Amino acid sequence: QVQLVESGGGLVKPGGSLRLSCAASGFTFSDYYMSWIRQAPGKGLEWVSYISSLSTYTNYADSVRGRFTISRDNAKNSLFLQMNSLRAEDTAVYYCARGDMNAFDIWGQGTMVTVSS
Amino acid sequence: IVLTQSPGTLSLSPGERATLSCRASQSVSSSYLAWYQQKPGQAPRLLIYGTSSRATGIPDRFSGSGSGTDFTVTISRLEPEDFAVYYCQHYGSSPTFGGGTKVEI
């Protein structure tokens, strides 16, 4: 079935780095834009970044631009988010999501990132 | 584009009708307005895309409407599983989400 599975979350100190991964299955990964979306504890949803199907286009929220880098490996059906210079306010559940029909139609279960000393 | 949802919390009983609103800070194309449902501890689920099209598997008690800056999702008769948080979202070059409406019993 169509599925997205995130991994790579954990506890990291302020200023540290973390790399998230998202494994896709059940669909032709290379046909779709993919995004990362996060949700701080008890808060709403915040779009973080997207990447086009062939990695031609990327975009970032202002809150992460210059610190986070999105990438993908279509041969391995995988999406990545490299997070550098992490701050306490980056603490959140990070979801990967597929873009289709001008919406996010498939979501992973999320991976928790905690930035704390 | 900033999306403002109202009310913040809606307290209703099963069987009642729920109307959730989403107002955009400027006019948006109806093709790019979506709604999601999120239950505690779960990922969001797509409910409505393109303002009024139901996603796969979404029951017909959910309907969406609107244009320009004002959009609405209506749940005709609340079922116990519908009590959750609902988010509207604009799928633009920098996607944005509304702050959410909690539908509680």
PDB file of C-alpha atoms in Angstrom:
ATOM      1  CA  GLN A   1       0.000   0.000   0.000  1.00  0.00           C
ATOM      2  CA  VAL A   2       0.983   3.633  -0.338  1.00  0.00           C
ATOM      3  CA  GLN A   3       3.207   4.453   2.610  1.00  0.00           C
ATOM      4  CA  LEU A   4       5.707   6.969   3.934  1.00  0.00           C
ATOM      5  CA  VAL A   5       7.945   6.099   6.872  1.00  0.00           C
ATOM      6  CA  GLU A   6      10.123   8.721   8.537  1.00  0.00           C
ATOM      7  CA  SER A   7      13.223   8.046  10.590  1.00  0.00           C
ATOM      8  CA  GLY A   8      16.217   9.848  12.028  1.00  0.00           C
ATOM      9  CA  GLY A   9      14.636  11.921  14.769  1.00  0.00           C
ATOM     10  CA  GLY A  10      16.067  12.196  18.247  1.00  0.00           C
ATOM     11  CA  LEU A  11      17.554  14.466  20.885  1.00  0.00           C
ATOM     12  CA  VAL A  12      20.163  16.973  19.761  1.00  0.00           C
ATOM     13  CA  LYS A  13      21.841  19.927  21.445  1.00  0.00           C
ATOM     14  CA  PRO A  14      21.271  23.502  20.238  1.00  0.00           C
ATOM     15  CA  GLY A  15      23.582  24.215  17.338  1.00  0.00           C
ATOM     16  CA  GLY A  16      23.723  20.546  16.398  1.00  0.00           C
ATOM     17  CA  SER A  17      22.700  18.719  13.245  1.00  0.00           C
ATOM     18  CA  LEU A  18      20.339  15.911  12.339  1.00  0.00           C
ATOM     19  CA  ARG A  19      19.356  14.196   9.106  1.00  0.00           C
ATOM     20  CA  LEU A  20      15.827  12.936   8.647  1.00  0.00           C
ATOM     21  CA  SER A  21      14.850  10.294   6.124  1.00  0.00           C
ATOM     22  CA  CYS A  22      11.522   9.298   4.615  1.00  0.00           C
ATOM     23  CA  ALA A  23      11.105   5.973   2.830  1.00  0.00           C
ATOM     24  CA  ALA A  24       8.324   5.809   0.266  1.00  0.00           C
ATOM     25  CA  SER A  25       6.580   2.716  -1.034  1.00  0.00           C
ATOM     26  CA  GLY A  26       3.495   1.737  -3.002  1.00  0.00           C
ATOM     27  CA  PHE A  27       3.668   4.519  -5.595  1.00  0.00           C
ATOM     28  CA  THR A  28       6.001   5.946  -8.237  1.00  0.00           C
ATOM     29  CA  PHE A  29       8.028   8.201  -5.993  1.00  0.00           C
ATOM     30  CA  SER A  30       9.712  10.059  -8.835  1.00  0.00           C
ATOM     31  CA  ASP A  31       6.347  11.374 -10.107  1.00  0.00           C
ATOM     32  CA  TYR A  32       5.593  13.526  -7.073  1.00  0.00           C
ATOM     33  CA  TYR A  33       6.625  16.667  -5.262  1.00  0.00           C
ATOM     34  CA  MET A  34       7.477  15.861  -1.656  1.00  0.00           C
ATOM     35  CA  SER A  35       7.393  18.046   1.447  1.00  0.00           C
ATOM     36  CA  TRP A  36       8.426  18.165   5.067  1.00  0.00           C
ATOM     37  CA  ILE A  37       5.883  19.564   7.501  1.00  0.00           C
ATOM     38  CA  ARG A  38       6.373  19.930  11.235  1.00  0.00           C
ATOM     39  CA  GLN A  39       4.256  20.281  14.338  1.00  0.00           C
ATOM     40  CA  ALA A  40       5.627  21.634  17.600  1.00  0.00           C
ATOM     41  CA  PRO A  41       4.213  20.023  20.757  1.00  0.00           C
ATOM     42  CA  GLY A  42       0.616  21.162  21.257  1.00  0.00           C
ATOM     43  CA  LYS A  43       0.784  23.489  18.250  1.00  0.00           C
ATOM     44  CA  GLY A  44      -0.465  23.598  14.666  1.00  0.00           C
ATOM     45  CA  LEU A  45       1.082  22.498  11.405  1.00  0.00           C
ATOM     46  CA  GLU A  46       3.957  24.355   9.748  1.00  0.00           C
ATOM     47  CA  TRP A  47       5.184  23.593   6.240  1.00  0.00           C
ATOM     48  CA  VAL A  48       8.987  23.393   6.218  1.00  0.00           C
ATOM     49  CA  SER A  49      10.176  22.616   2.698  1.00  0.00           C
ATOM     50  CA  TYR A  50       9.310  20.995  -0.612  1.00  0.00           C
ATOM     51  CA  ILE A  51      11.238  19.491  -3.491  1.00  0.00           C
ATOM     52  CA  SER A  52      10.008  18.868  -7.020  1.00  0.00           C
ATOM     53  CA  SER A  53       9.845  15.420  -8.540  1.00  0.00           C
ATOM     54  CA  LEU A  54      13.244  15.639 -10.264  1.00  0.00           C
ATOM     55  CA  SER A  55      14.856  17.885  -7.627  1.00  0.00           C
ATOM     56  CA  THR A  56      14.741  20.861  -9.981  1.00  0.00           C
ATOM     57  CA  TYR A  57      12.904  23.098  -7.527  1.00  0.00           C
ATOM     58  CA  THR A  58      13.108  23.479  -3.785  1.00  0.00           C
ATOM     59  CA  ASN A  59      11.609  25.978  -1.397  1.00  0.00           C
ATOM     60  CA  TYR A  60      11.856  26.592   2.324  1.00  0.00           C
ATOM     61  CA  ALA A  61       9.947  28.342   5.053  1.00  0.00           C
ATOM     62  CA  ASP A  62      11.662  31.526   6.190  1.00  0.00           C
ATOM     63  CA  SER A  63      12.143  29.980   9.632  1.00  0.00           C
ATOM     64  CA  VAL A  64      14.507  27.298   8.273  1.00  0.00           C
ATOM     65  CA  ARG A  65      15.985  28.798   5.093  1.00  0.00           C
ATOM     66  CA  GLY A  66      19.767  28.667   5.170  1.00  0.00           C
ATOM     67  CA  ARG A  67      19.806  26.012   7.908  1.00  0.00           C
ATOM     68  CA  PHE A  68      17.834  23.105   6.425  1.00  0.00           C
ATOM     69  CA  THR A  69      18.385  21.330   3.091  1.00  0.00           C
ATOM     70  CA  ILE A  70      15.870  19.047   1.414  1.00  0.00           C
ATOM     71  CA  SER A  71      16.957  16.375  -1.038  1.00  0.00           C
ATOM     72  CA  ARG A  72      15.737  13.127  -2.553  1.00  0.00           C
ATOM     73  CA  ASP A  73      17.035   9.945  -4.121  1.00  0.00           C
ATOM     74  CA  ASN A  74      14.475   8.697  -6.616  1.00  0.00           C
ATOM     75  CA  ALA A  75      16.431   5.489  -7.229  1.00  0.00           C
ATOM     76  CA  LYS A  76      16.001   4.642  -3.545  1.00  0.00           C
ATOM     77  CA  ASN A  77      12.501   6.120  -3.125  1.00  0.00           C
ATOM     78  CA  SER A  78      13.795   8.300  -0.346  1.00  0.00           C
ATOM     79  CA  LEU A  79      13.392  11.877   0.857  1.00  0.00           C
ATOM     80  CA  PHE A  80      15.801  13.619   3.206  1.00  0.00           C
ATOM     81  CA  LEU A  81      16.002  16.708   5.378  1.00  0.00           C
ATOM     82  CA  GLN A  82      19.421  17.836   6.570  1.00  0.00           C
ATOM     83  CA  MET A  83      18.958  20.102   9.575  1.00  0.00           C
ATOM     84  CA  ASN A  84      21.889  22.221  10.765  1.00  0.00           C
ATOM     85  CA  SER A  85      22.252  24.919  13.429  1.00  0.00           C
ATOM     86  CA  LEU A  86      19.264  23.514  15.259  1.00  0.00           C
ATOM     87  CA  ARG A  87      17.395  25.699  17.741  1.00  0.00           C
ATOM     88  CA  ALA A  88      14.971  24.951  20.556  1.00  0.00           C
ATOM     89  CA  GLU A  89      12.144  26.221  18.379  1.00  0.00           C
ATOM     90  CA  ASP A  90      12.844  23.473  15.848  1.00  0.00           C
ATOM     91  CA  THR A  91      11.557  20.938  18.378  1.00  0.00           C
ATOM     92  CA  ALA A  92       8.622  19.215  16.681  1.00  0.00           C
ATOM     93  CA  VAL A  93       7.247  16.110  15.059  1.00  0.00           C
ATOM     94  CA  TYR A  94       8.460  16.143  11.467  1.00  0.00           C
ATOM     95  CA  TYR A  95       6.198  14.608   8.837  1.00  0.00           C
ATOM     96  CA  CYS A  96       7.001  13.867   5.237  1.00  0.00           C
ATOM     97  CA  ALA A  97       4.068  14.251   2.876  1.00  0.00           C
ATOM     98  CA  ARG A  98       3.311  13.665  -0.787  1.00  0.00           C
ATOM     99  CA  GLY A  99       2.006  16.505  -2.873  1.00  0.00           C
ATOM    100  CA  ASP A 100      -0.855  15.732  -5.249  1.00  0.00           C
ATOM    101  CA  MET A 101      -4.083  17.454  -6.352  1.00  0.00           C
ATOM    102  CA  ASN A 102      -2.653  20.661  -4.890  1.00  0.00           C
ATOM    103  CA  ALA A 103      -2.725  19.155  -1.413  1.00  0.00           C
ATOM    104  CA  PHE A 104      -0.743  16.837   0.826  1.00  0.00           C
ATOM    105  CA  ASP A 105      -2.518  13.578   0.194  1.00  0.00           C
ATOM    106  CA  ILE A 106      -0.277  11.037   1.919  1.00  0.00           C
ATOM    107  CA  TRP A 107       1.512  11.598   5.250  1.00  0.00           C
ATOM    108  CA  GLY A 108       4.002   9.552   7.208  1.00  0.00           C
ATOM    109  CA  GLN A 109       3.580   8.831  10.902  1.00  0.00           C
ATOM    110  CA  GLY A 110       6.178  11.429  11.858  1.00  0.00           C
ATOM    111  CA  THR A 111       9.517  11.462  13.657  1.00  0.00           C
ATOM    112  CA  MET A 112      10.177  13.508  16.791  1.00  0.00           C
ATOM    113  CA  VAL A 113      13.056  15.982  16.905  1.00  0.00           C
ATOM    114  CA  THR A 114      13.947  17.467  20.286  1.00  0.00           C
ATOM    115  CA  VAL A 115      16.511  20.267  20.522  1.00  0.00           C
ATOM    116  CA  SER A 116      17.624  20.701  24.108  1.00  0.00           C
ATOM    117  CA  SER A 117      20.788  20.973  26.140  1.00  0.00           C
TER     118      SER A 117
ATOM    119  CA  ILE B   1      -0.993  34.159   2.632  1.00  0.00           C
ATOM    120  CA  VAL B   2      -2.271  33.935   6.204  1.00  0.00           C
ATOM    121  CA  LEU B   3      -5.185  31.604   6.929  1.00  0.00           C
ATOM    122  CA  THR B   4      -7.381  32.357   9.954  1.00  0.00           C
ATOM    123  CA  GLN B   5      -9.704  29.619  11.179  1.00  0.00           C
ATOM    124  CA  SER B   6     -12.767  30.130  13.322  1.00  0.00           C
ATOM    125  CA  PRO B   7     -13.929  29.258  15.820  1.00  0.00           C
ATOM    126  CA  GLY B   8     -10.909  28.000  17.709  1.00  0.00           C
ATOM    127  CA  THR B   9     -13.038  25.400  19.454  1.00  0.00           C
ATOM    128  CA  LEU B  10     -16.470  24.083  18.538  1.00  0.00           C
ATOM    129  CA  SER B  11     -18.397  22.191  21.209  1.00  0.00           C
ATOM    130  CA  LEU B  12     -21.128  20.022  19.731  1.00  0.00           C
ATOM    131  CA  SER B  13     -22.927  16.735  20.257  1.00  0.00           C
ATOM    132  CA  PRO B  14     -22.984  13.670  18.000  1.00  0.00           C
ATOM    133  CA  GLY B  15     -25.631  14.091  15.316  1.00  0.00           C
ATOM    134  CA  GLU B  16     -25.276  17.874  15.181  1.00  0.00           C
ATOM    135  CA  ARG B  17     -24.055  19.889  12.217  1.00  0.00           C
ATOM    136  CA  ALA B  18     -20.582  21.458  12.332  1.00  0.00           C
ATOM    137  CA  THR B  19     -19.513  24.443  10.257  1.00  0.00           C
ATOM    138  CA  LEU B  20     -15.829  25.384  10.260  1.00  0.00           C
ATOM    139  CA  SER B  21     -14.507  28.540   8.639  1.00  0.00           C
ATOM    140  CA  CYS B  22     -11.216  29.544   7.064  1.00  0.00           C
ATOM    141  CA  ARG B  23     -10.457  33.091   5.942  1.00  0.00           C
ATOM    142  CA  ALA B  24      -7.460  33.951   3.748  1.00  0.00           C
ATOM    143  CA  SER B  25      -5.591  37.248   4.004  1.00  0.00           C
ATOM    144  CA  GLN B  26      -5.959  37.658   0.239  1.00  0.00           C
ATOM    145  CA  SER B  27      -7.942  36.011  -2.497  1.00  0.00           C
ATOM    146  CA  VAL B  28      -6.765  32.488  -3.337  1.00  0.00           C
ATOM    147  CA  SER B  29      -7.601  30.092  -6.125  1.00  0.00           C
ATOM    148  CA  SER B  30     -10.162  27.544  -5.019  1.00  0.00           C
ATOM    149  CA  SER B  31      -7.975  24.881  -6.632  1.00  0.00           C
ATOM    150  CA  TYR B  32      -5.392  25.335  -3.910  1.00  0.00           C
ATOM    151  CA  LEU B  33      -7.499  25.192  -0.738  1.00  0.00           C
ATOM    152  CA  ALA B  34      -7.527  21.943   1.252  1.00  0.00           C
ATOM    153  CA  TRP B  35      -8.732  20.675   4.626  1.00  0.00           C
ATOM    154  CA  TYR B  36      -7.213  18.079   6.959  1.00  0.00           C
ATOM    155  CA  GLN B  37      -8.396  16.179  10.007  1.00  0.00           C
ATOM    156  CA  GLN B  38      -6.008  15.294  12.822  1.00  0.00           C
ATOM    157  CA  LYS B  39      -6.727  13.087  15.804  1.00  0.00           C
ATOM    158  CA  PRO B  40      -4.480  12.958  18.907  1.00  0.00           C
ATOM    159  CA  GLY B  41      -1.247  11.089  18.286  1.00  0.00           C
ATOM    160  CA  GLN B  42      -1.951  10.671  14.578  1.00  0.00           C
ATOM    161  CA  ALA B  43      -0.722  12.297  11.397  1.00  0.00           C
ATOM    162  CA  PRO B  44      -3.121  14.636   9.606  1.00  0.00           C
ATOM    163  CA  ARG B  45      -5.411  13.121   6.999  1.00  0.00           C
ATOM    164  CA  LEU B  46      -6.517  14.861   3.817  1.00  0.00           C
ATOM    165  CA  LEU B  47     -10.273  15.464   3.830  1.00  0.00           C
ATOM    166  CA  ILE B  48     -10.999  17.976   1.089  1.00  0.00           C
ATOM    167  CA  TYR B  49      -8.908  19.298  -1.803  1.00  0.00           C
ATOM    168  CA  GLY B  50      -9.677  21.923  -4.402  1.00  0.00           C
ATOM    169  CA  THR B  51     -12.139  23.523  -1.941  1.00  0.00           C
ATOM    170  CA  SER B  52     -14.893  20.947  -2.465  1.00  0.00           C
ATOM    171  CA  SER B  53     -13.531  17.568  -3.635  1.00  0.00           C
ATOM    172  CA  ARG B  54     -13.514  14.811  -1.048  1.00  0.00           C
ATOM    173  CA  ALA B  55     -10.341  12.757  -0.756  1.00  0.00           C
ATOM    174  CA  THR B  56     -10.442   8.997  -1.190  1.00  0.00           C
ATOM    175  CA  GLY B  57     -12.460   7.274   1.503  1.00  0.00           C
ATOM    176  CA  ILE B  58     -13.908  10.434   3.032  1.00  0.00           C
ATOM    177  CA  PRO B  59     -17.622  10.018   3.796  1.00  0.00           C
ATOM    178  CA  ASP B  60     -20.139  12.305   2.128  1.00  0.00           C
ATOM    179  CA  ARG B  61     -21.165  13.914   5.417  1.00  0.00           C
ATOM    180  CA  PHE B  62     -18.067  16.083   4.849  1.00  0.00           C
ATOM    181  CA  SER B  63     -18.456  18.889   2.318  1.00  0.00           C
ATOM    182  CA  GLY B  64     -16.408  21.924   1.407  1.00  0.00           C
ATOM    183  CA  SER B  65     -17.307  25.209  -0.211  1.00  0.00           C
ATOM    184  CA  GLY B  66     -16.138  28.763  -0.678  1.00  0.00           C
ATOM    185  CA  SER B  67     -14.267  31.120  -2.924  1.00  0.00           C
ATOM    186  CA  GLY B  68     -12.008  34.144  -2.837  1.00  0.00           C
ATOM    187  CA  THR B  69     -11.079  34.618   0.815  1.00  0.00           C
ATOM    188  CA  ASP B  70     -13.787  32.644   2.620  1.00  0.00           C
ATOM    189  CA  PHE B  71     -13.959  28.871   2.769  1.00  0.00           C
ATOM    190  CA  THR B  72     -15.998  26.431   4.816  1.00  0.00           C
ATOM    191  CA  VAL B  73     -16.081  22.761   5.639  1.00  0.00           C
ATOM    192  CA  THR B  74     -19.348  21.318   6.906  1.00  0.00           C
ATOM    193  CA  ILE B  75     -19.928  18.048   8.695  1.00  0.00           C
ATOM    194  CA  SER B  76     -23.612  17.357   8.214  1.00  0.00           C
ATOM    195  CA  ARG B  77     -24.101  15.005  11.169  1.00  0.00           C
ATOM    196  CA  LEU B  78     -21.234  14.500  13.589  1.00  0.00           C
ATOM    197  CA  GLU B  79     -20.177  10.943  14.237  1.00  0.00           C
ATOM    198  CA  PRO B  80     -18.091  10.061  17.339  1.00  0.00           C
ATOM    199  CA  GLU B  81     -14.989   9.618  15.160  1.00  0.00           C
ATOM    200  CA  ASP B  82     -15.299  13.166  13.769  1.00  0.00           C
ATOM    201  CA  PHE B  83     -14.230  14.841  17.009  1.00  0.00           C
ATOM    202  CA  ALA B  84     -10.754  16.051  16.119  1.00  0.00           C
ATOM    203  CA  VAL B  85      -8.777  19.105  15.014  1.00  0.00           C
ATOM    204  CA  TYR B  86      -9.312  20.434  11.504  1.00  0.00           C
ATOM    205  CA  TYR B  87      -6.849  22.520   9.504  1.00  0.00           C
ATOM    206  CA  CYS B  88      -7.296  24.448   6.299  1.00  0.00           C
ATOM    207  CA  GLN B  89      -4.298  24.839   4.002  1.00  0.00           C
ATOM    208  CA  HIS B  90      -3.286  26.832   0.963  1.00  0.00           C
ATOM    209  CA  TYR B  91      -1.053  24.970  -1.480  1.00  0.00           C
ATOM    210  CA  GLY B  92       0.884  27.865  -2.923  1.00  0.00           C
ATOM    211  CA  SER B  93       4.570  28.397  -3.658  1.00  0.00           C
ATOM    212  CA  SER B  94       4.992  28.601   0.132  1.00  0.00           C
ATOM    213  CA  PRO B  95       2.188  26.474   1.555  1.00  0.00           C
ATOM    214  CA  THR B  96       0.478  27.698   4.708  1.00  0.00           C
ATOM    215  CA  PHE B  97      -1.868  26.192   7.267  1.00  0.00           C
ATOM    216  CA  GLY B  98      -4.547  27.764   9.380  1.00  0.00           C
ATOM    217  CA  GLY B  99      -4.286  27.566  13.149  1.00  0.00           C
ATOM    218  CA  GLY B 100      -6.890  24.820  13.417  1.00  0.00           C
ATOM    219  CA  THR B 101     -10.389  24.325  14.812  1.00  0.00           C
ATOM    220  CA  LYS B 102     -10.922  21.757  17.528  1.00  0.00           C
ATOM    221  CA  VAL B 103     -14.279  20.008  17.352  1.00  0.00           C
ATOM    222  CA  GLU B 104     -15.011  18.641  20.805  1.00  0.00           C
ATOM    223  CA  ILE B 105     -17.901  16.847  22.418  1.00  0.00           C
TER     224      ILE B 105
END
